[in-house]
Amino acid sequence: MNRDEIVDRDGEAFPGESYTTAVLRPAYDEAKRMLLPSMIQIHRAHLLMLHRAGILTDDEASAIAASIDGLDLTALAASEYTGEFEDLFFTVEHEMMRIGGEVTGSLHTARSRNDMGMTLYRMVMRRQLLRVLDAAGELYETLVRLGAEHSSTLSLEHTHTQPAQPSTLGHRFLAIADVLGRDIRRVQQSYDGLDHSPMGGAALTGTGFPIDREDMARLLGFRGLVENSYDAVAATDYIAHAAIALQLMAIDTGRSCVDFLTWCTAEFGLYRVAAPYVQISSIMPQKRNPVSIEHSRSLLSAAAASAGTVLTMMHNTPFGDIVDTEDDLQPYAWRAVDTLTDVLHLLTGVLGTIQVNSDVMRERALASFANATELADTLVRDGGLTFTQAHRVVSRIVREADAAGTTDVRELSPERVHAVAEEVVGHDVPLTAADIARALDADNFVAVRTSTGGAAPAEVARMATARTATAAEFRAWRDGVRAHLDGVAEDLVSATAALRK
């Protein structure tokens, strides 16, 4: 395009149409959707702090309080970007001055859009992380319930995608819950990390007005300050920590989705997904496609990618207040939260109603040569062999059975165990037929796995009880944080109203 064509398209005054389309209008839409309530809270808190510090008179505070309370937030939330004002902040400021007059401009004393912006993002992210934690907590509770219900359900577990050892299904559900529990704690830690107020940092060097930053932090419900005023407007590690925690939660949860999808196949036949979460084929009427799990798997990857974009956009950005790490970056964190929260809710529904084909699981575990580990252990425990010797004996027995086409471990004869032991180690082993049958029994296999965290039903039940207490701890944390934030918001409204004459 030549210069005249560009001018014809974008105009000769700010904002140019292409800049409006690419930057300003999307930023305005995101701000009115996500930032408006927190922006008003900051206005209220800053007003109260300035008045308490003696920077604003009673009359000034009263007029400004009336202008805040007079804002039509519904209209602002529905407003369209016109270019008359650069962004939502200036739109709100204009509305306040229209209501309260020029005195309203005193509200911006001792602050900048820099410290305001960083405070807004932290305030919004607090609520966003609570949404994720609500959904993750529901899924955690569901997994723990499944762990308790299936503490004695015999299953066959795999390593390297091959049958490995018998276990209990509850043991697996609790393993998934434990990973999710650590992800929940990481999100909680990221909440604690961002729960510090940048207000008072102003542009970056602080202010010469006698403000009370600690009071401002308390009014907004923060647990402390980002003390250094440069750090207050330049740091991005608070959002990076949250993004990493969200990304890991998405990745961890997605790994389990892959397994569930495999086990729902007709060939495995271990689970049946409930009707609300399957779709029929357009041509094959017999199909029950577990699309809920398929979509969960792909959307969790999308959530991880959105969180990863936050980190990528931070890379090689200057250490200061810049839009790279503000308007353009924040929506990717919000998108990660939205997607992750929706999928966690979905998986709670899918897994909480899934039908377990326990009879199929049990028969496969009983027949599997995965019981061979316990035979080797028995040869050590009761037969007097070293584990290396026992491993050689059992490996040979299994290879011979495989070559002979034997597919059920229960078909192994005690005589063959004695004969192979004699051939491999040069002497027989003092095991009875009952000893060998018990060693090859999957129920016995899991029953003796009583070491801490093992698959024995009693140990799984113990862990489920402990995890139930953890679930209650997670819920109490969320309830406490939410009550605190809600209380702070309510107090700000009433305290602002009290300033009005």
Coordinates of C-alpha atoms in Angstrom, one line a residue:
M1 CA 0.0 0.0 0.0
N2 CA 1.2 3.5 -0.7
R3 CA 1.1 6.2 1.9
D4 CA -2.2 7.7 0.7
E5 CA -3.9 4.3 0.8
I6 CA -2.7 3.7 4.4
V7 CA -3.8 7.2 5.5
D8 CA -7.2 6.6 3.8
R9 CA -7.6 3.3 5.8
D10 CA -6.2 4.3 9.2
G11 CA -6.7 8.1 9.2
E12 CA -4.2 10.7 10.4
A13 CA -5.0 10.9 14.2
F14 CA -4.8 8.4 17.0
P15 CA -6.1 5.8 17.1
G16 CA -5.4 4.4 13.6
E17 CA -8.0 1.9 12.4
S18 CA -5.6 -1.0 12.1
Y19 CA -4.3 -0.3 15.6
T20 CA -7.8 -0.1 16.9
T21 CA -8.7 -3.4 15.3
A22 CA -5.5 -5.3 16.3
V23 CA -5.0 -3.9 19.8
L24 CA -7.4 -1.4 21.3
R25 CA -10.8 -2.9 20.6
P26 CA -9.8 -6.4 21.7
A27 CA -8.1 -5.0 24.8
Y28 CA -11.2 -2.9 25.6
D29 CA -13.5 -5.9 25.3
E30 CA -11.3 -8.1 27.5
A31 CA -11.0 -5.3 30.1
K32 CA -14.7 -4.7 30.4
R33 CA -15.3 -8.4 30.6
M34 CA -12.6 -9.2 33.2
L35 CA -11.2 -6.1 34.8
L36 CA -14.2 -3.7 35.5
P37 CA -15.3 -5.0 38.9
S38 CA -11.7 -5.0 40.2
M39 CA -11.1 -1.5 38.8
I40 CA -14.0 -0.2 40.8
Q41 CA -12.7 -1.9 43.9
I42 CA -9.3 -0.2 43.4
H43 CA -11.1 3.2 43.0
R44 CA -13.0 2.6 46.2
A45 CA -9.9 1.5 48.2
H46 CA -7.7 4.3 46.9
L47 CA -10.3 6.8 47.8
L48 CA -10.6 5.5 51.3
M49 CA -6.8 5.4 51.7
L50 CA -6.3 8.9 50.4
H51 CA -9.0 10.2 52.8
R52 CA -7.6 8.4 55.8
A53 CA -4.1 9.7 55.0
G54 CA -5.4 13.3 54.9
I55 CA -4.7 13.7 51.2
L56 CA -8.3 14.2 50.4
T57 CA -10.7 16.4 52.4
D58 CA -14.1 15.2 53.5
D59 CA -15.9 17.2 50.8
E60 CA -13.6 15.8 48.1
A61 CA -14.0 12.3 49.3
S62 CA -17.7 12.7 49.4
A63 CA -17.9 13.9 45.9
I64 CA -15.6 11.2 44.6
A65 CA -17.6 8.5 46.5
A66 CA -20.8 9.8 44.8
S67 CA -19.2 9.6 41.4
I68 CA -18.1 6.0 42.0
D69 CA -21.5 4.9 43.2
G70 CA -23.1 6.7 40.3
L71 CA -21.4 4.7 37.7
D72 CA -23.7 2.5 35.5
L73 CA -21.5 -0.7 35.5
T74 CA -24.0 -2.5 33.4
A75 CA -23.8 0.1 30.7
L76 CA -20.0 0.2 30.9
A77 CA -19.9 -3.6 30.6
A78 CA -22.0 -3.4 27.5
S79 CA -20.2 -0.5 25.9
E80 CA -18.4 -0.7 22.6
Y81 CA -15.0 0.8 21.9
T82 CA -15.4 4.0 19.9
G83 CA -11.8 5.5 20.0
E84 CA -13.0 8.5 21.9
F85 CA -11.0 7.3 24.9
E86 CA -7.9 5.2 24.7
D87 CA -9.1 2.4 26.9
L88 CA -11.5 1.3 29.7
F89 CA -9.6 3.2 32.4
F90 CA -10.1 6.6 30.6
T91 CA -13.7 5.7 29.8
V92 CA -14.5 5.1 33.4
E93 CA -12.5 8.2 34.5
H94 CA -14.6 10.3 32.0
E95 CA -17.8 8.9 33.4
M96 CA -16.8 9.7 36.9
M97 CA -15.9 13.2 36.0
R98 CA -19.2 13.7 34.2
I99 CA -21.0 12.6 37.4
G100 CA -18.8 14.3 40.0
G101 CA -17.0 17.0 38.2
E102 CA -13.3 18.0 38.1
V103 CA -12.8 17.1 41.7
T104 CA -13.0 13.4 40.7
G105 CA -9.6 13.9 39.0
S106 CA -8.1 14.0 42.5
L107 CA -8.7 10.3 42.8
H108 CA -5.7 9.7 40.6
T109 CA -3.4 11.3 43.1
A110 CA -0.4 9.1 44.1
R111 CA -1.1 6.3 41.6
S112 CA -0.5 5.4 38.0
R113 CA -2.1 3.1 35.5
N114 CA 1.1 1.1 36.0
D115 CA 0.6 0.1 39.6
M116 CA -3.2 0.0 39.0
G117 CA -2.8 -2.4 36.1
M118 CA -0.5 -4.8 37.9
T119 CA -2.9 -4.8 40.9
L120 CA -5.9 -5.4 38.6
Y121 CA -4.2 -8.5 37.1
R122 CA -3.4 -9.9 40.5
M123 CA -6.9 -9.3 41.7
V124 CA -8.5 -10.9 38.7
M125 CA -6.1 -13.9 38.8
R126 CA -7.0 -14.5 42.5
R127 CA -10.6 -15.1 41.4
Q128 CA -9.5 -17.1 38.3
L129 CA -7.4 -19.4 40.3
L130 CA -10.3 -20.0 42.7
R131 CA -12.4 -21.1 39.8
V132 CA -9.8 -23.7 38.8
L133 CA -9.4 -24.9 42.4
D134 CA -13.2 -25.3 42.7
A135 CA -13.3 -27.5 39.6
A136 CA -10.1 -29.4 40.6
G137 CA -11.4 -29.9 44.1
E138 CA -14.6 -31.5 42.7
L139 CA -12.6 -33.9 40.5
Y140 CA -10.2 -34.7 43.4
E141 CA -13.2 -35.6 45.6
T142 CA -14.6 -37.8 42.9
L143 CA -11.3 -39.6 42.4
V144 CA -11.0 -40.2 46.1
R145 CA -14.6 -41.6 46.3
L146 CA -13.8 -43.9 43.4
G147 CA -10.6 -45.0 45.2
A148 CA -12.6 -45.9 48.3
E149 CA -15.3 -47.7 46.3
H150 CA -12.8 -49.8 44.4
S151 CA -10.3 -50.4 47.2
S152 CA -10.8 -54.2 46.6
T153 CA -11.6 -54.2 42.9
L154 CA -8.9 -56.4 41.3
S155 CA -7.3 -54.9 38.2
L156 CA -4.4 -55.5 35.9
E157 CA -1.9 -52.6 35.7
H158 CA 0.6 -52.0 32.9
T159 CA 4.1 -50.6 32.4
H160 CA 5.5 -49.8 29.0
T161 CA 1.9 -50.5 27.8
Q162 CA 2.3 -54.2 28.7
P163 CA 0.7 -56.2 31.6
A164 CA 2.8 -55.6 34.6
Q165 CA 1.2 -56.6 37.9
P166 CA -2.2 -57.1 39.5
S167 CA -3.4 -54.3 41.6
T168 CA -6.6 -52.7 42.9
L169 CA -8.5 -50.2 40.8
G170 CA -8.8 -47.9 43.8
H171 CA -5.0 -47.8 44.0
R172 CA -4.9 -46.3 40.5
F173 CA -7.7 -43.8 41.2
L174 CA -5.9 -42.6 44.3
A175 CA -2.6 -42.3 42.4
I176 CA -4.4 -40.0 39.9
A177 CA -5.9 -38.1 42.8
D178 CA -2.5 -37.7 44.5
V179 CA -1.0 -36.1 41.3
L180 CA -4.0 -33.8 41.1
G181 CA -3.7 -33.0 44.8
R182 CA -0.1 -31.8 44.2
D183 CA -1.3 -29.7 41.3
I184 CA -3.9 -28.2 43.5
R185 CA -1.3 -27.3 46.1
R186 CA 0.9 -25.7 43.4
V187 CA -2.1 -23.6 42.3
Q188 CA -2.6 -22.6 45.9
Q189 CA 1.0 -21.7 46.2
S190 CA 0.8 -19.5 43.1
Y191 CA -2.2 -17.8 44.6
D192 CA -0.2 -17.0 47.7
G193 CA 2.6 -15.7 45.5
L194 CA 0.4 -13.2 43.6
D195 CA -1.5 -12.1 46.7
H196 CA 0.6 -9.0 47.3
S197 CA -0.4 -5.5 46.4
P198 CA 1.6 -3.4 43.9
M199 CA -0.5 -0.3 44.7
G200 CA 1.7 2.6 45.7
G201 CA 4.4 1.7 43.2
A202 CA 2.9 4.4 41.0
A203 CA 4.8 4.7 37.7
L204 CA 7.8 2.9 39.1
T205 CA 9.5 5.0 41.8
G206 CA 6.7 5.4 44.3
T207 CA 5.3 8.8 45.2
G208 CA 6.0 11.8 47.4
F209 CA 2.5 11.9 48.8
P210 CA 2.1 10.4 52.3
I211 CA 0.2 7.4 51.3
D212 CA -0.3 4.2 53.4
R213 CA 0.5 1.3 51.1
E214 CA -0.3 -1.2 53.9
D215 CA -3.7 0.2 54.4
M216 CA -4.3 0.0 50.6
A217 CA -3.3 -3.7 50.6
R218 CA -5.6 -4.5 53.5
L219 CA -8.5 -2.7 51.8
L220 CA -8.0 -4.9 48.7
G221 CA -7.6 -8.1 50.7
F222 CA -4.0 -8.7 49.9
R223 CA -1.8 -10.5 52.4
G224 CA 1.1 -8.1 51.9
L225 CA 3.0 -5.7 49.6
V226 CA 5.2 -5.9 46.6
E227 CA 7.5 -3.7 48.5
N228 CA 10.0 -2.4 45.9
S229 CA 8.1 0.1 43.7
Y230 CA 10.0 -0.9 40.6
D231 CA 9.3 -4.6 41.3
A232 CA 5.6 -3.7 41.8
V233 CA 5.2 -2.6 38.2
A234 CA 7.8 -4.7 36.4
A235 CA 7.6 -8.2 37.9
T236 CA 5.9 -11.0 35.9
D237 CA 6.8 -14.0 38.0
Y238 CA 3.5 -13.8 39.8
I239 CA 1.6 -14.7 36.5
A240 CA 4.4 -17.1 35.4
H241 CA 4.0 -19.1 38.6
A242 CA 0.3 -19.4 38.0
A243 CA 0.8 -20.3 34.4
I244 CA 3.3 -23.0 35.2
A245 CA 0.9 -24.5 37.8
L246 CA -2.0 -24.4 35.4
Q247 CA 0.0 -25.9 32.6
L248 CA 1.2 -28.8 34.8
M249 CA -2.3 -29.5 36.0
A250 CA -3.5 -29.7 32.4
I251 CA -0.7 -31.9 31.3
D252 CA -1.1 -34.3 34.3
T253 CA -4.8 -34.6 33.8
G254 CA -4.4 -35.2 30.1
R255 CA -2.2 -38.2 30.7
S256 CA -4.9 -39.9 32.6
C257 CA -7.4 -39.1 29.8
V258 CA -5.3 -41.0 27.4
D259 CA -5.5 -44.1 29.6
F260 CA -9.3 -43.8 30.1
L261 CA -9.8 -43.4 26.4
T262 CA -7.9 -46.6 25.7
W263 CA -9.7 -48.6 28.4
C264 CA -13.1 -47.5 27.0
T265 CA -12.3 -49.3 23.7
A266 CA -14.3 -52.5 22.9
E267 CA -11.0 -54.4 22.9
F268 CA -10.2 -53.4 26.5
G269 CA -13.8 -53.1 27.6
L270 CA -12.9 -52.0 31.1
Y271 CA -15.1 -49.0 31.3
R272 CA -18.4 -47.8 29.9
V273 CA -19.0 -44.1 29.7
A274 CA -22.5 -42.9 30.7
A275 CA -25.0 -41.8 28.1
P276 CA -24.7 -38.0 28.6
Y277 CA -21.0 -38.2 27.6
V278 CA -21.1 -40.3 24.4
Q279 CA -22.2 -39.6 20.8
I280 CA -23.5 -41.9 18.1
S281 CA -22.0 -42.1 14.6
S282 CA -23.9 -40.5 11.7
I283 CA -23.6 -43.8 9.7
M284 CA -22.9 -46.5 12.3
P285 CA -25.8 -46.8 14.7
Q286 CA -24.0 -49.2 17.0
K287 CA -21.4 -46.6 18.0
R288 CA -20.9 -45.2 21.5
N289 CA -18.1 -42.7 20.9
P290 CA -16.5 -41.5 24.2
V291 CA -16.2 -38.0 22.7
S292 CA -16.2 -36.4 26.2
I293 CA -12.8 -38.0 26.9
E294 CA -11.5 -37.2 23.4
H295 CA -12.4 -33.6 23.7
S296 CA -11.0 -33.4 27.3
R297 CA -7.7 -34.8 26.0
S298 CA -7.4 -32.2 23.2
L299 CA -8.8 -29.3 25.3
L300 CA -6.3 -30.0 28.1
S301 CA -3.6 -29.7 25.5
A302 CA -5.1 -26.3 24.5
A303 CA -5.1 -25.2 28.1
A304 CA -1.5 -26.2 28.5
A305 CA -0.7 -24.3 25.3
S306 CA -2.5 -21.1 26.5
A307 CA -0.6 -21.3 29.7
G308 CA 2.6 -21.9 27.8
T309 CA 1.9 -18.8 25.7
V310 CA 2.0 -16.7 28.8
L311 CA 5.6 -17.9 29.4
T312 CA 6.6 -17.4 25.8
M313 CA 5.3 -13.9 25.7
M314 CA 7.3 -13.0 28.8
H315 CA 10.5 -14.2 27.2
N316 CA 13.1 -11.5 26.3
T317 CA 10.7 -8.6 27.3
P318 CA 12.3 -5.6 29.1
F319 CA 12.2 -5.4 32.8
G320 CA 9.6 -2.7 33.2
D321 CA 6.0 -1.7 32.6
I322 CA 5.2 -2.8 29.1
V323 CA 2.1 -4.0 27.2
D324 CA 3.8 -7.3 26.2
T325 CA 3.3 -8.5 29.8
E326 CA 0.0 -6.7 30.4
D327 CA -2.9 -6.3 27.9
D328 CA -1.6 -8.8 25.4
L329 CA -0.5 -11.5 27.8
Q330 CA -3.2 -11.7 30.4
P331 CA -6.0 -13.0 28.2
Y332 CA -4.0 -16.2 27.5
A333 CA -3.9 -16.9 31.3
W334 CA -7.6 -16.3 31.5
R335 CA -8.1 -18.6 28.5
A336 CA -6.1 -21.3 30.1
V337 CA -8.3 -21.0 33.2
D338 CA -11.5 -21.1 31.2
T339 CA -10.6 -24.2 29.3
L340 CA -9.0 -26.1 32.2
T341 CA -12.0 -25.3 34.5
D342 CA -14.5 -26.5 31.9
V343 CA -12.7 -29.7 31.3
L344 CA -12.2 -30.5 35.0
H345 CA -16.0 -30.1 35.5
L346 CA -16.6 -32.4 32.5
L347 CA -14.2 -35.1 33.7
T348 CA -15.9 -35.0 37.1
G349 CA -19.1 -35.9 35.4
V350 CA -17.6 -38.5 33.2
L351 CA -15.5 -40.3 35.8
G352 CA -18.1 -39.9 38.5
T353 CA -20.7 -41.8 36.5
I354 CA -18.4 -44.3 34.7
Q355 CA -19.4 -48.0 34.7
V356 CA -16.5 -50.2 35.8
N357 CA -16.5 -53.7 34.2
S358 CA -15.0 -55.2 37.4
D359 CA -15.7 -58.8 36.3
V360 CA -13.6 -58.4 33.1
M361 CA -10.9 -56.7 35.1
R362 CA -10.8 -59.4 37.7
E363 CA -10.6 -62.3 35.2
R364 CA -7.8 -60.7 33.3
A365 CA -5.9 -60.1 36.5
L366 CA -6.4 -63.7 37.7
A367 CA -5.3 -65.2 34.3
S368 CA -2.4 -62.9 33.6
F369 CA 1.2 -63.9 33.9
A370 CA 1.7 -60.6 35.6
N371 CA 1.3 -62.6 38.8
A372 CA 4.8 -63.9 38.1
T373 CA 6.5 -61.2 40.3
E374 CA 4.9 -62.8 43.4
L375 CA 6.1 -66.2 42.4
A376 CA 9.6 -64.8 42.3
D377 CA 9.1 -63.1 45.7
T378 CA 7.8 -66.4 47.1
L379 CA 10.9 -68.2 45.9
V380 CA 12.9 -65.7 47.8
R381 CA 10.7 -65.5 50.9
D382 CA 10.0 -69.2 51.3
G383 CA 12.3 -71.0 48.9
G384 CA 15.6 -69.7 50.0
L385 CA 16.7 -68.3 46.6
T386 CA 18.3 -64.9 46.0
F387 CA 16.0 -62.6 43.9
T388 CA 18.4 -62.9 40.9
Q389 CA 18.1 -66.7 41.1
A390 CA 14.3 -66.5 41.5
H391 CA 14.0 -64.1 38.6
R392 CA 15.9 -66.5 36.3
V393 CA 13.7 -69.4 37.4
V394 CA 10.4 -67.6 36.8
S395 CA 11.6 -66.0 33.6
R396 CA 12.3 -69.4 32.2
I397 CA 8.9 -70.8 33.3
V398 CA 7.1 -67.9 31.6
R399 CA 9.1 -68.2 28.4
E400 CA 8.3 -71.9 28.2
A401 CA 4.6 -71.2 28.8
D402 CA 4.6 -68.6 26.2
A403 CA 6.2 -70.9 23.7
A404 CA 3.7 -73.6 24.5
G405 CA 0.8 -71.2 23.9
T406 CA -0.3 -71.1 27.6
T407 CA -2.3 -68.0 28.2
D408 CA -3.6 -68.5 31.7
V409 CA -1.1 -68.5 34.6
R410 CA -3.3 -70.8 36.6
E411 CA -2.4 -73.6 34.1
L412 CA 1.2 -73.7 35.4
S413 CA 1.9 -76.9 37.2
P414 CA 3.8 -77.0 40.5
E415 CA 5.9 -79.8 39.1
R416 CA 7.2 -77.6 36.4
V417 CA 8.2 -74.9 38.9
H418 CA 10.2 -77.5 40.9
A419 CA 11.8 -78.9 37.7
V420 CA 12.9 -75.5 36.4
A421 CA 14.3 -74.6 39.8
E422 CA 16.3 -77.7 39.8
E423 CA 17.6 -77.0 36.3
V424 CA 18.4 -73.3 36.9
V425 CA 19.9 -73.3 40.4
G426 CA 20.8 -76.9 40.8
H427 CA 18.5 -77.8 43.6
D428 CA 14.8 -78.0 44.3
V429 CA 12.8 -75.4 46.4
P430 CA 10.8 -76.2 49.5
L431 CA 7.4 -75.0 48.2
T432 CA 4.2 -77.0 48.3
A433 CA 1.6 -77.0 45.5
A434 CA -0.6 -74.8 47.7
D435 CA 2.4 -72.4 48.1
I436 CA 2.8 -72.1 44.4
A437 CA -0.9 -71.7 43.7
R438 CA -1.1 -69.0 46.3
A439 CA 1.9 -67.2 44.8
L440 CA 0.2 -67.2 41.4
D441 CA -3.1 -65.9 42.7
A442 CA -3.9 -62.3 41.9
D443 CA -5.9 -61.8 45.1
N444 CA -3.0 -62.9 47.2
F445 CA -0.7 -60.7 45.0
V446 CA -2.4 -57.6 46.1
A447 CA -3.2 -58.8 49.6
V448 CA 0.5 -59.0 50.5
R449 CA 1.3 -55.5 49.1
T450 CA 0.8 -54.0 52.5
S451 CA 3.9 -51.7 52.4
T452 CA 3.0 -48.0 52.9
G453 CA 1.2 -46.8 49.8
G454 CA 0.8 -50.3 48.4
A455 CA -2.1 -51.9 46.5
A456 CA -3.5 -54.0 49.3
P457 CA -7.2 -53.3 49.9
A458 CA -6.7 -52.3 53.5
E459 CA -3.9 -49.9 52.6
V460 CA -5.9 -48.4 49.7
A461 CA -8.8 -47.9 52.1
R462 CA -6.5 -46.2 54.6
M463 CA -5.2 -43.9 51.9
A464 CA -8.7 -43.1 50.7
T465 CA -9.7 -42.0 54.3
A466 CA -6.6 -39.8 54.5
R467 CA -7.4 -38.3 51.1
T468 CA -10.9 -37.6 52.2
A469 CA -9.5 -35.4 54.9
T470 CA -7.3 -33.7 52.3
A471 CA -10.3 -33.0 50.2
A472 CA -12.0 -31.3 53.1
E473 CA -8.8 -29.3 53.7
F474 CA -8.8 -28.1 50.1
R475 CA -12.5 -27.1 50.3
A476 CA -11.9 -25.2 53.6
W477 CA -9.0 -23.3 52.0
R478 CA -11.2 -22.3 49.0
D479 CA -14.1 -21.4 51.3
G480 CA -11.9 -19.3 53.5
V481 CA -10.3 -17.4 50.6
R482 CA -13.6 -16.7 48.9
A483 CA -15.2 -15.5 52.1
H484 CA -12.3 -13.2 52.6
L485 CA -12.4 -11.7 49.1
D486 CA -16.2 -11.4 49.2
G487 CA -16.0 -9.7 52.6
V488 CA -13.4 -7.2 51.4
A489 CA -15.6 -6.3 48.4
E490 CA -18.6 -5.8 50.6
D491 CA -16.7 -3.7 53.1
L492 CA -15.4 -1.4 50.3
V493 CA -18.9 -0.7 49.1
S494 CA -20.2 0.2 52.6
A495 CA -17.1 2.2 53.5
T496 CA -17.4 4.3 50.3
A497 CA -21.1 4.9 51.0
A498 CA -20.2 6.2 54.5
L499 CA -18.1 8.9 52.9
R500 CA -21.0 10.4 51.1
K501 CA -22.7 13.4 52.7

